[in-house]
Amino acid sequence: MRYPIRPGVLEVFCGPMKSGKTREAINRVDKLEYIEHHDYRFVKPSVDTRSEHVESRFGELSVTCTLIDEDSPEALLDVVDGETIIVVDEAQFFDASIIDVVRRLVDDGRNVVVSGLDLDFRGEPFGAMPGLLSLADHVTKLTGICDFEGCSNPGTRTQRLIGGEPAPSDAPTVRVETESAEESYEVRCKEHHRVPES
């Protein structure tokens, strides 16, 4: 059983795109709004330019957030005030030092909730997520539905498409979906996930 608040606990929600990670993180703290003396702060990396809010993919849930430079996650320690819960969205984009930042917050007795992609478009561990997962007290690994035509198996991979074709293995790891009309992302199962050699 999960208690509404347990000081010094790290929870991680991970999985591919469109698996509901952000929705789960928002749901996790939504009811805490009604508990006195338990304020929370949402943060996300400034590289995610899609919105100034943390919001679920379909926009049904949205909260205001603080943008933190992904190359300087230590700045998070400067913006935290009296909040007892810190939620870090899109954690995969942060520099590896986010691991130490989260550890310090947890050691300080704060409850930290992290959401992020555990694997990049190649199917490899993404950024600091492996370190955060190894420190977590609770991990929820989510799946989506494979977008490949005719398939509806559980999707555990994020497929990057460029001009409708799978992105090659030497493509940049970090790209935000709206940067190019030619680029898009889909959820794929292992069978239909493709990463061609360049």
PDB file of C-alpha atoms in Angstrom:
ATOM      1  CA  MET A   1       0.000   0.000   0.000  1.00  0.00           C
ATOM      2  CA  ARG A   2       1.300   3.490  -0.854  1.00  0.00           C
ATOM      3  CA  TYR A   3       0.863   6.120   1.808  1.00  0.00           C
ATOM      4  CA  PRO A   4      -0.207   9.610   0.635  1.00  0.00           C
ATOM      5  CA  ILE A   5       3.090  11.012   1.929  1.00  0.00           C
ATOM      6  CA  ARG A   6       6.203   9.215   3.092  1.00  0.00           C
ATOM      7  CA  PRO A   7       9.175  11.528   3.573  1.00  0.00           C
ATOM      8  CA  GLY A   8      12.398  10.663   1.793  1.00  0.00           C
ATOM      9  CA  VAL A   9      10.894   8.347  -0.835  1.00  0.00           C
ATOM     10  CA  LEU A  10      11.717   8.297  -4.548  1.00  0.00           C
ATOM     11  CA  GLU A  11       9.052   7.026  -6.939  1.00  0.00           C
ATOM     12  CA  VAL A  12       9.682   6.582 -10.675  1.00  0.00           C
ATOM     13  CA  PHE A  13       7.138   6.195 -13.479  1.00  0.00           C
ATOM     14  CA  CYS A  14       8.803   5.080 -16.712  1.00  0.00           C
ATOM     15  CA  GLY A  15       7.961   3.623 -20.093  1.00  0.00           C
ATOM     16  CA  PRO A  16       7.703   4.634 -23.758  1.00  0.00           C
ATOM     17  CA  MET A  17       5.919   7.661 -25.151  1.00  0.00           C
ATOM     18  CA  LYS A  18       2.124   7.591 -24.849  1.00  0.00           C
ATOM     19  CA  SER A  19       2.206   5.205 -21.899  1.00  0.00           C
ATOM     20  CA  GLY A  20       0.711   7.665 -19.391  1.00  0.00           C
ATOM     21  CA  LYS A  21       3.835   8.527 -17.363  1.00  0.00           C
ATOM     22  CA  THR A  22       2.991  12.187 -16.864  1.00  0.00           C
ATOM     23  CA  ARG A  23      -0.661  11.411 -16.156  1.00  0.00           C
ATOM     24  CA  GLU A  24       0.395   8.954 -13.448  1.00  0.00           C
ATOM     25  CA  ALA A  25       2.765  11.491 -11.877  1.00  0.00           C
ATOM     26  CA  ILE A  26       0.031  14.144 -11.815  1.00  0.00           C
ATOM     27  CA  ASN A  27      -2.492  11.664 -10.410  1.00  0.00           C
ATOM     28  CA  ARG A  28       0.031  10.621  -7.774  1.00  0.00           C
ATOM     29  CA  VAL A  29       0.129  14.084  -6.221  1.00  0.00           C
ATOM     30  CA  ASP A  30      -3.314  15.428  -7.181  1.00  0.00           C
ATOM     31  CA  LYS A  31      -5.054  14.329  -4.008  1.00  0.00           C
ATOM     32  CA  LEU A  32      -2.204  15.667  -1.884  1.00  0.00           C
ATOM     33  CA  GLU A  33      -3.570  19.146  -2.606  1.00  0.00           C
ATOM     34  CA  TYR A  34      -6.057  18.492   0.156  1.00  0.00           C
ATOM     35  CA  ILE A  35      -3.470  17.589   2.794  1.00  0.00           C
ATOM     36  CA  GLU A  36      -2.293  20.514   4.897  1.00  0.00           C
ATOM     37  CA  HIS A  37       1.417  21.368   4.962  1.00  0.00           C
ATOM     38  CA  HIS A  38       2.234  19.252   1.917  1.00  0.00           C
ATOM     39  CA  ASP A  39       2.896  21.535  -1.020  1.00  0.00           C
ATOM     40  CA  TYR A  40       4.386  20.278  -4.236  1.00  0.00           C
ATOM     41  CA  ARG A  41       6.375  21.653  -7.165  1.00  0.00           C
ATOM     42  CA  PHE A  42       6.517  20.291 -10.696  1.00  0.00           C
ATOM     43  CA  VAL A  43       9.682  20.825 -12.737  1.00  0.00           C
ATOM     44  CA  LYS A  44      10.747  19.857 -16.212  1.00  0.00           C
ATOM     45  CA  PRO A  45      13.774  20.521 -18.444  1.00  0.00           C
ATOM     46  CA  SER A  46      13.711  23.695 -20.509  1.00  0.00           C
ATOM     47  CA  VAL A  47      14.548  21.687 -23.661  1.00  0.00           C
ATOM     48  CA  ASP A  48      10.937  20.468 -23.636  1.00  0.00           C
ATOM     49  CA  THR A  49       9.469  23.471 -25.446  1.00  0.00           C
ATOM     50  CA  ARG A  50       6.047  21.943 -26.128  1.00  0.00           C
ATOM     51  CA  SER A  51       4.379  23.740 -23.227  1.00  0.00           C
ATOM     52  CA  GLU A  52       5.095  25.774 -20.107  1.00  0.00           C
ATOM     53  CA  HIS A  53       2.944  23.304 -18.197  1.00  0.00           C
ATOM     54  CA  VAL A  54       3.375  19.702 -17.257  1.00  0.00           C
ATOM     55  CA  GLU A  55       0.497  18.046 -19.058  1.00  0.00           C
ATOM     56  CA  SER A  56      -0.613  14.611 -20.080  1.00  0.00           C
ATOM     57  CA  ARG A  57      -0.373  13.854 -23.787  1.00  0.00           C
ATOM     58  CA  PHE A  58      -4.061  14.383 -24.447  1.00  0.00           C
ATOM     59  CA  GLY A  59      -4.254  17.534 -22.328  1.00  0.00           C
ATOM     60  CA  GLU A  60      -6.839  16.243 -19.880  1.00  0.00           C
ATOM     61  CA  LEU A  61      -4.504  16.950 -16.950  1.00  0.00           C
ATOM     62  CA  SER A  62      -2.243  19.969 -16.657  1.00  0.00           C
ATOM     63  CA  VAL A  63      -0.310  21.730 -13.882  1.00  0.00           C
ATOM     64  CA  THR A  64       2.033  24.707 -13.873  1.00  0.00           C
ATOM     65  CA  CYS A  65       5.708  23.910 -13.667  1.00  0.00           C
ATOM     66  CA  THR A  66       9.160  25.400 -13.205  1.00  0.00           C
ATOM     67  CA  LEU A  67      11.556  25.082 -16.136  1.00  0.00           C
ATOM     68  CA  ILE A  68      15.093  23.990 -15.232  1.00  0.00           C
ATOM     69  CA  ASP A  69      18.096  24.042 -17.582  1.00  0.00           C
ATOM     70  CA  GLU A  70      18.699  20.389 -18.438  1.00  0.00           C
ATOM     71  CA  ASP A  71      22.467  20.961 -18.314  1.00  0.00           C
ATOM     72  CA  SER A  72      22.305  22.452 -14.797  1.00  0.00           C
ATOM     73  CA  PRO A  73      19.830  20.416 -12.746  1.00  0.00           C
ATOM     74  CA  GLU A  74      21.473  21.725  -9.570  1.00  0.00           C
ATOM     75  CA  ALA A  75      19.351  24.831 -10.139  1.00  0.00           C
ATOM     76  CA  LEU A  76      16.418  22.783  -8.888  1.00  0.00           C
ATOM     77  CA  LEU A  77      17.847  23.031  -5.379  1.00  0.00           C
ATOM     78  CA  ASP A  78      17.661  26.843  -5.608  1.00  0.00           C
ATOM     79  CA  VAL A  79      13.964  26.950  -6.538  1.00  0.00           C
ATOM     80  CA  VAL A  80      12.732  24.431  -3.978  1.00  0.00           C
ATOM     81  CA  ASP A  81      11.245  26.291  -1.046  1.00  0.00           C
ATOM     82  CA  GLY A  82       9.026  24.620   1.527  1.00  0.00           C
ATOM     83  CA  GLU A  83       7.584  21.978  -0.799  1.00  0.00           C
ATOM     84  CA  THR A  84       7.522  18.460   0.583  1.00  0.00           C
ATOM     85  CA  ILE A  85       6.899  16.829  -2.820  1.00  0.00           C
ATOM     86  CA  ILE A  86       8.983  17.490  -5.926  1.00  0.00           C
ATOM     87  CA  VAL A  87       7.849  16.058  -9.276  1.00  0.00           C
ATOM     88  CA  VAL A  88      10.430  15.851 -12.068  1.00  0.00           C
ATOM     89  CA  ASP A  89       8.885  15.306 -15.508  1.00  0.00           C
ATOM     90  CA  GLU A  90      10.829  14.259 -18.644  1.00  0.00           C
ATOM     91  CA  ALA A  91      13.779  13.334 -16.426  1.00  0.00           C
ATOM     92  CA  GLN A  92      15.614  11.598 -19.276  1.00  0.00           C
ATOM     93  CA  PHE A  93      16.584  14.988 -20.728  1.00  0.00           C
ATOM     94  CA  PHE A  94      18.497  16.109 -17.641  1.00  0.00           C
ATOM     95  CA  ASP A  95      22.266  15.921 -17.223  1.00  0.00           C
ATOM     96  CA  ALA A  96      23.488  12.973 -15.118  1.00  0.00           C
ATOM     97  CA  SER A  97      23.887  15.263 -12.104  1.00  0.00           C
ATOM     98  CA  ILE A  98      20.089  15.097 -11.667  1.00  0.00           C
ATOM     99  CA  ILE A  99      20.794  11.826  -9.843  1.00  0.00           C
ATOM    100  CA  ASP A 100      22.728  13.621  -7.104  1.00  0.00           C
ATOM    101  CA  VAL A 101      20.114  16.397  -6.968  1.00  0.00           C
ATOM    102  CA  VAL A 102      17.328  13.863  -6.437  1.00  0.00           C
ATOM    103  CA  ARG A 103      19.401  12.018  -3.851  1.00  0.00           C
ATOM    104  CA  ARG A 104      19.904  15.264  -1.916  1.00  0.00           C
ATOM    105  CA  LEU A 105      16.192  16.055  -2.008  1.00  0.00           C
ATOM    106  CA  VAL A 106      15.327  12.578  -0.731  1.00  0.00           C
ATOM    107  CA  ASP A 107      18.015  12.777   1.985  1.00  0.00           C
ATOM    108  CA  ASP A 108      16.443  16.086   3.010  1.00  0.00           C
ATOM    109  CA  GLY A 109      13.178  14.222   3.679  1.00  0.00           C
ATOM    110  CA  ARG A 110      11.328  15.267   0.539  1.00  0.00           C
ATOM    111  CA  ASN A 111       9.163  12.913  -1.471  1.00  0.00           C
ATOM    112  CA  VAL A 112      10.366  12.895  -5.101  1.00  0.00           C
ATOM    113  CA  VAL A 113       8.280  11.633  -8.022  1.00  0.00           C
ATOM    114  CA  VAL A 114      10.068  11.182 -11.353  1.00  0.00           C
ATOM    115  CA  SER A 115       8.614  10.411 -14.773  1.00  0.00           C
ATOM    116  CA  GLY A 116      10.574   9.754 -17.938  1.00  0.00           C
ATOM    117  CA  LEU A 117      11.460   7.549 -20.860  1.00  0.00           C
ATOM    118  CA  ASP A 118      13.557   4.643 -19.664  1.00  0.00           C
ATOM    119  CA  LEU A 119      14.741   3.849 -23.220  1.00  0.00           C
ATOM    120  CA  ASP A 120      15.721   6.133 -26.088  1.00  0.00           C
ATOM    121  CA  PHE A 121      14.557   5.652 -29.685  1.00  0.00           C
ATOM    122  CA  ARG A 122      17.289   3.017 -30.185  1.00  0.00           C
ATOM    123  CA  GLY A 123      15.976   0.950 -27.279  1.00  0.00           C
ATOM    124  CA  GLU A 124      19.012   1.868 -25.134  1.00  0.00           C
ATOM    125  CA  PRO A 125      18.901   3.182 -21.537  1.00  0.00           C
ATOM    126  CA  PHE A 126      18.132   6.898 -21.706  1.00  0.00           C
ATOM    127  CA  GLY A 127      20.252   9.509 -19.935  1.00  0.00           C
ATOM    128  CA  ALA A 128      20.122   9.512 -16.143  1.00  0.00           C
ATOM    129  CA  MET A 129      17.068   7.245 -15.973  1.00  0.00           C
ATOM    130  CA  PRO A 130      19.017   4.033 -15.153  1.00  0.00           C
ATOM    131  CA  GLY A 131      20.585   5.771 -12.144  1.00  0.00           C
ATOM    132  CA  LEU A 132      17.242   7.124 -10.957  1.00  0.00           C
ATOM    133  CA  LEU A 133      15.607   3.731 -11.375  1.00  0.00           C
ATOM    134  CA  SER A 134      18.331   2.072  -9.305  1.00  0.00           C
ATOM    135  CA  LEU A 135      17.785   4.559  -6.454  1.00  0.00           C
ATOM    136  CA  ALA A 136      13.982   4.371  -6.524  1.00  0.00           C
ATOM    137  CA  ASP A 137      11.944   3.010  -3.630  1.00  0.00           C
ATOM    138  CA  HIS A 138       9.039   2.349  -6.022  1.00  0.00           C
ATOM    139  CA  VAL A 139       9.126   1.843  -9.802  1.00  0.00           C
ATOM    140  CA  THR A 140       6.070   1.696 -12.049  1.00  0.00           C
ATOM    141  CA  LYS A 141       6.947   0.562 -15.564  1.00  0.00           C
ATOM    142  CA  LEU A 142       4.173   1.461 -17.973  1.00  0.00           C
ATOM    143  CA  THR A 143       3.418   0.262 -21.499  1.00  0.00           C
ATOM    144  CA  GLY A 144       1.525   1.714 -24.422  1.00  0.00           C
ATOM    145  CA  ILE A 145      -0.234   0.088 -27.360  1.00  0.00           C
ATOM    146  CA  CYS A 146       1.927  -0.706 -30.380  1.00  0.00           C
ATOM    147  CA  ASP A 147       1.102   1.760 -33.193  1.00  0.00           C
ATOM    148  CA  PHE A 148       2.306  -0.561 -35.963  1.00  0.00           C
ATOM    149  CA  GLU A 149      -0.559  -1.212 -38.372  1.00  0.00           C
ATOM    150  CA  GLY A 150      -2.446  -4.377 -37.451  1.00  0.00           C
ATOM    151  CA  CYS A 151      -0.674  -4.770 -34.096  1.00  0.00           C
ATOM    152  CA  SER A 152      -2.075  -3.946 -30.681  1.00  0.00           C
ATOM    153  CA  ASN A 153       0.456  -5.708 -28.472  1.00  0.00           C
ATOM    154  CA  PRO A 154       1.905  -3.935 -25.426  1.00  0.00           C
ATOM    155  CA  GLY A 155       4.406  -1.338 -26.604  1.00  0.00           C
ATOM    156  CA  THR A 156       7.610  -0.897 -24.611  1.00  0.00           C
ATOM    157  CA  ARG A 157       9.680   1.034 -27.167  1.00  0.00           C
ATOM    158  CA  THR A 158       9.567   4.529 -28.641  1.00  0.00           C
ATOM    159  CA  GLN A 159       9.926   4.545 -32.429  1.00  0.00           C
ATOM    160  CA  ARG A 160      11.283   7.745 -33.997  1.00  0.00           C
ATOM    161  CA  LEU A 161      10.152   8.290 -37.578  1.00  0.00           C
ATOM    162  CA  ILE A 162      11.686  10.709 -40.063  1.00  0.00           C
ATOM    163  CA  GLY A 163       9.543  11.217 -43.125  1.00  0.00           C
ATOM    164  CA  GLY A 164       7.539   8.171 -42.063  1.00  0.00           C
ATOM    165  CA  GLU A 165      10.622   5.906 -41.919  1.00  0.00           C
ATOM    166  CA  PRO A 166      12.499   4.637 -38.838  1.00  0.00           C
ATOM    167  CA  ALA A 167      15.298   6.988 -37.783  1.00  0.00           C
ATOM    168  CA  PRO A 168      18.816   5.572 -38.293  1.00  0.00           C
ATOM    169  CA  SER A 169      20.933   4.578 -35.319  1.00  0.00           C
ATOM    170  CA  ASP A 170      23.265   7.581 -35.709  1.00  0.00           C
ATOM    171  CA  ALA A 171      20.447  10.165 -35.435  1.00  0.00           C
ATOM    172  CA  PRO A 172      20.699  12.554 -32.447  1.00  0.00           C
ATOM    173  CA  THR A 173      19.394  11.057 -29.226  1.00  0.00           C
ATOM    174  CA  VAL A 174      17.517  14.148 -28.048  1.00  0.00           C
ATOM    175  CA  ARG A 175      14.949  15.701 -30.362  1.00  0.00           C
ATOM    176  CA  VAL A 176      11.680  17.296 -29.285  1.00  0.00           C
ATOM    177  CA  GLU A 177       8.696  16.115 -31.293  1.00  0.00           C
ATOM    178  CA  THR A 178       7.603  19.533 -32.563  1.00  0.00           C
ATOM    179  CA  GLU A 179      11.030  20.550 -33.896  1.00  0.00           C
ATOM    180  CA  SER A 180      10.343  19.145 -37.340  1.00  0.00           C
ATOM    181  CA  ALA A 181       7.170  18.321 -39.228  1.00  0.00           C
ATOM    182  CA  GLU A 182       9.091  15.428 -40.766  1.00  0.00           C
ATOM    183  CA  GLU A 183       9.675  13.807 -37.375  1.00  0.00           C
ATOM    184  CA  SER A 184       7.158  11.913 -35.317  1.00  0.00           C
ATOM    185  CA  TYR A 185       7.119   9.225 -32.657  1.00  0.00           C
ATOM    186  CA  GLU A 186       5.141   6.049 -32.181  1.00  0.00           C
ATOM    187  CA  VAL A 187       4.867   3.343 -29.575  1.00  0.00           C
ATOM    188  CA  ARG A 188       6.156  -0.010 -30.755  1.00  0.00           C
ATOM    189  CA  CYS A 189       6.415  -3.499 -29.369  1.00  0.00           C
ATOM    190  CA  LYS A 190       9.792  -5.256 -29.560  1.00  0.00           C
ATOM    191  CA  GLU A 191       8.796  -7.067 -32.731  1.00  0.00           C
ATOM    192  CA  HIS A 192       7.952  -3.902 -34.674  1.00  0.00           C
ATOM    193  CA  HIS A 193      10.596  -1.570 -33.278  1.00  0.00           C
ATOM    194  CA  ARG A 194      13.159  -0.744 -35.991  1.00  0.00           C
ATOM    195  CA  VAL A 195      16.519   1.040 -35.790  1.00  0.00           C
ATOM    196  CA  PRO A 196      18.302   0.718 -39.133  1.00  0.00           C
ATOM    197  CA  GLU A 197      22.069   1.095 -39.330  1.00  0.00           C
ATOM    198  CA  SER A 198      23.100   4.285 -41.104  1.00  0.00           C
TER     199      SER A 198
END
